[in-house]
GROMACS .gro file of C-alpha atoms in nm:
model
  139
    1UNK     CA    1   1.847  -0.140   2.892
    2UNK     CA    2   1.899   0.191   2.723
    3UNK     CA    3   1.636   0.346   2.498
    4UNK     CA    4   1.834   0.246   2.186
    5UNK     CA    5   1.854  -0.114   2.306
    6UNK     CA    6   1.480  -0.112   2.370
    7UNK     CA    7   1.418   0.050   2.031
    8UNK     CA    8   1.619  -0.225   1.859
    9UNK     CA    9   1.444  -0.499   2.061
   10UNK     CA   10   1.101  -0.360   1.962
   11UNK     CA   11   1.207  -0.347   1.596
   12UNK     CA   12   1.317  -0.710   1.620
   13UNK     CA   13   0.980  -0.814   1.767
   14UNK     CA   14   0.802  -0.650   1.473
   15UNK     CA   15   1.043  -0.810   1.224
   16UNK     CA   16   0.975  -1.153   1.378
   17UNK     CA   17   0.602  -1.078   1.362
   18UNK     CA   18   0.628  -1.051   0.982
   19UNK     CA   19   0.866  -1.343   0.928
   20UNK     CA   20   0.690  -1.589   1.159
   21UNK     CA   21   0.345  -1.510   1.016
   22UNK     CA   22   0.466  -1.541   0.657
   23UNK     CA   23   0.646  -1.870   0.727
   24UNK     CA   24   0.347  -2.001   0.926
   25UNK     CA   25   0.546  -2.067   1.247
   26UNK     CA   26   0.238  -2.025   1.464
   27UNK     CA   27   0.373  -2.130   1.805
   28UNK     CA   28   0.667  -1.889   1.784
   29UNK     CA   29   0.438  -1.618   1.640
   30UNK     CA   30   0.192  -1.660   1.929
   31UNK     CA   31   0.476  -1.600   2.179
   32UNK     CA   32   0.524  -1.244   2.046
   33UNK     CA   33   0.195  -1.126   2.201
   34UNK     CA   34   0.066  -1.055   2.551
   35UNK     CA   35  -0.225  -1.264   2.684
   36UNK     CA   36  -0.449  -0.954   2.676
   37UNK     CA   37  -0.352  -0.863   2.319
   38UNK     CA   38  -0.602  -0.649   2.127
   39UNK     CA   39  -0.636  -0.659   1.748
   40UNK     CA   40  -0.819  -0.393   1.547
   41UNK     CA   41  -0.846  -0.443   1.171
   42UNK     CA   42  -1.188  -0.279   1.146
   43UNK     CA   43  -1.061   0.019   0.943
   44UNK     CA   44  -0.893  -0.225   0.702
   45UNK     CA   45  -1.218  -0.407   0.624
   46UNK     CA   46  -1.202  -0.665   0.903
   47UNK     CA   47  -1.430  -0.741   1.198
   48UNK     CA   48  -1.470  -0.515   1.505
   49UNK     CA   49  -1.175  -0.507   1.750
   50UNK     CA   50  -1.098  -0.838   1.918
   51UNK     CA   51  -0.961  -0.868   2.274
   52UNK     CA   52  -0.759  -1.163   2.397
   53UNK     CA   53  -0.461  -1.330   2.231
   54UNK     CA   54  -0.634  -1.661   2.155
   55UNK     CA   55  -0.936  -1.500   1.992
   56UNK     CA   56  -0.742  -1.232   1.802
   57UNK     CA   57  -0.477  -1.465   1.667
   58UNK     CA   58  -0.740  -1.723   1.576
   59UNK     CA   59  -0.915  -1.467   1.358
   60UNK     CA   60  -0.587  -1.353   1.198
   61UNK     CA   61  -0.475  -1.710   1.132
   62UNK     CA   62  -0.808  -1.802   0.972
   63UNK     CA   63  -0.746  -1.527   0.718
   64UNK     CA   64  -0.377  -1.595   0.640
   65UNK     CA   65  -0.351  -1.971   0.698
   66UNK     CA   66  -0.468  -2.073   0.349
   67UNK     CA   67  -0.280  -1.786   0.178
   68UNK     CA   68   0.074  -1.709   0.074
   69UNK     CA   69   0.164  -1.388   0.254
   70UNK     CA   70   0.453  -1.143   0.245
   71UNK     CA   71   0.456  -0.865   0.505
   72UNK     CA   72   0.706  -0.581   0.517
   73UNK     CA   73   0.728  -0.298   0.766
   74UNK     CA   74   0.934   0.016   0.728
   75UNK     CA   75   1.018   0.353   0.883
   76UNK     CA   76   0.940   0.277   1.249
   77UNK     CA   77   0.832   0.564   1.473
   78UNK     CA   78   0.873   0.436   1.829
   79UNK     CA   79   0.808   0.613   2.160
   80UNK     CA   80   0.930   0.431   2.471
   81UNK     CA   81   0.795   0.507   2.819
   82UNK     CA   82   0.950   0.271   3.072
   83UNK     CA   83   0.807  -0.076   3.019
   84UNK     CA   84   0.557   0.034   2.754
   85UNK     CA   85   0.602   0.166   2.404
   86UNK     CA   86   0.403   0.271   2.101
   87UNK     CA   87   0.507   0.231   1.740
   88UNK     CA   88   0.381   0.320   1.396
   89UNK     CA   89   0.517   0.125   1.100
   90UNK     CA   90   0.461   0.190   0.731
   91UNK     CA   91   0.357  -0.146   0.589
   92UNK     CA   92   0.305  -0.332   0.268
   93UNK     CA   93   0.157  -0.678   0.238
   94UNK     CA   94   0.095  -0.920  -0.043
   95UNK     CA   95  -0.166  -1.190   0.008
   96UNK     CA   96  -0.228  -1.464  -0.252
   97UNK     CA   97  -0.531  -1.684  -0.188
   98UNK     CA   98  -0.431  -2.006  -0.362
   99UNK     CA   99  -0.326  -2.072  -0.720
  100UNK     CA  100  -0.668  -1.988  -0.866
  101UNK     CA  101  -0.782  -1.734  -0.609
  102UNK     CA  102  -0.765  -1.357  -0.593
  103UNK     CA  103  -0.474  -1.167  -0.443
  104UNK     CA  104  -0.416  -0.831  -0.287
  105UNK     CA  105  -0.132  -0.588  -0.236
  106UNK     CA  106  -0.200  -0.353   0.051
  107UNK     CA  107  -0.034  -0.038   0.175
  108UNK     CA  108  -0.087   0.137   0.507
  109UNK     CA  109   0.029   0.145   0.867
  110UNK     CA  110   0.047  -0.071   1.177
  111UNK     CA  111  -0.019   0.119   1.499
  112UNK     CA  112   0.118  -0.100   1.778
  113UNK     CA  113   0.154  -0.095   2.154
  114UNK     CA  114   0.425  -0.295   2.327
  115UNK     CA  115   0.481  -0.403   2.686
  116UNK     CA  116   0.796  -0.541   2.846
  117UNK     CA  117   0.721  -0.855   3.049
  118UNK     CA  118   1.003  -1.024   3.243
  119UNK     CA  119   1.254  -0.828   3.034
  120UNK     CA  120   1.100  -0.927   2.698
  121UNK     CA  121   0.912  -0.687   2.470
  122UNK     CA  122   0.577  -0.820   2.348
  123UNK     CA  123   0.303  -0.677   2.128
  124UNK     CA  124   0.002  -0.580   2.341
  125UNK     CA  125  -0.218  -0.416   2.076
  126UNK     CA  126  -0.223  -0.370   1.699
  127UNK     CA  127  -0.435  -0.160   1.470
  128UNK     CA  128  -0.406  -0.192   1.092
  129UNK     CA  129  -0.504   0.098   0.871
  130UNK     CA  130  -0.488   0.085   0.494
  131UNK     CA  131  -0.424   0.370   0.253
  132UNK     CA  132  -0.463   0.166  -0.066
  133UNK     CA  133  -0.535  -0.192  -0.175
  134UNK     CA  134  -0.480  -0.339  -0.520
  135UNK     CA  135  -0.703  -0.646  -0.578
  136UNK     CA  136  -0.620  -0.889  -0.856
  137UNK     CA  137  -0.864  -1.156  -0.968
  138UNK     CA  138  -0.715  -1.469  -1.122
  139UNK     CA  139  -0.862  -1.602  -1.445
   0.00000   0.00000   0.00000
């Protein structure tokens, strides 16, 4: 693969990350990550960093499973180094916690690491940082 092909493949993995999470296609979403995936949402108000795909995705799913979510990523900055890559994505998310619950609109960045395994790019680490959050209480 050339760097541009890798760049496009990494962008497609991140696009699927958003779509599959928002449409709650958990088995396909789980396949986007390495077994040793690390998730860090501590700077965005979440728990300390979590290591291991099962544990990290379990925590993420417990937060978004009952909610309607819309995730968008923009302006990728990707550096490829052989079978590894790093990317920073501007992001915006909308999370609605049920018809009578609160909602949030968040703005910030995903800082991701990727690894190519058997020719397929997967997400090996993610860190979410937020610049601003708008909270809306219903009722």
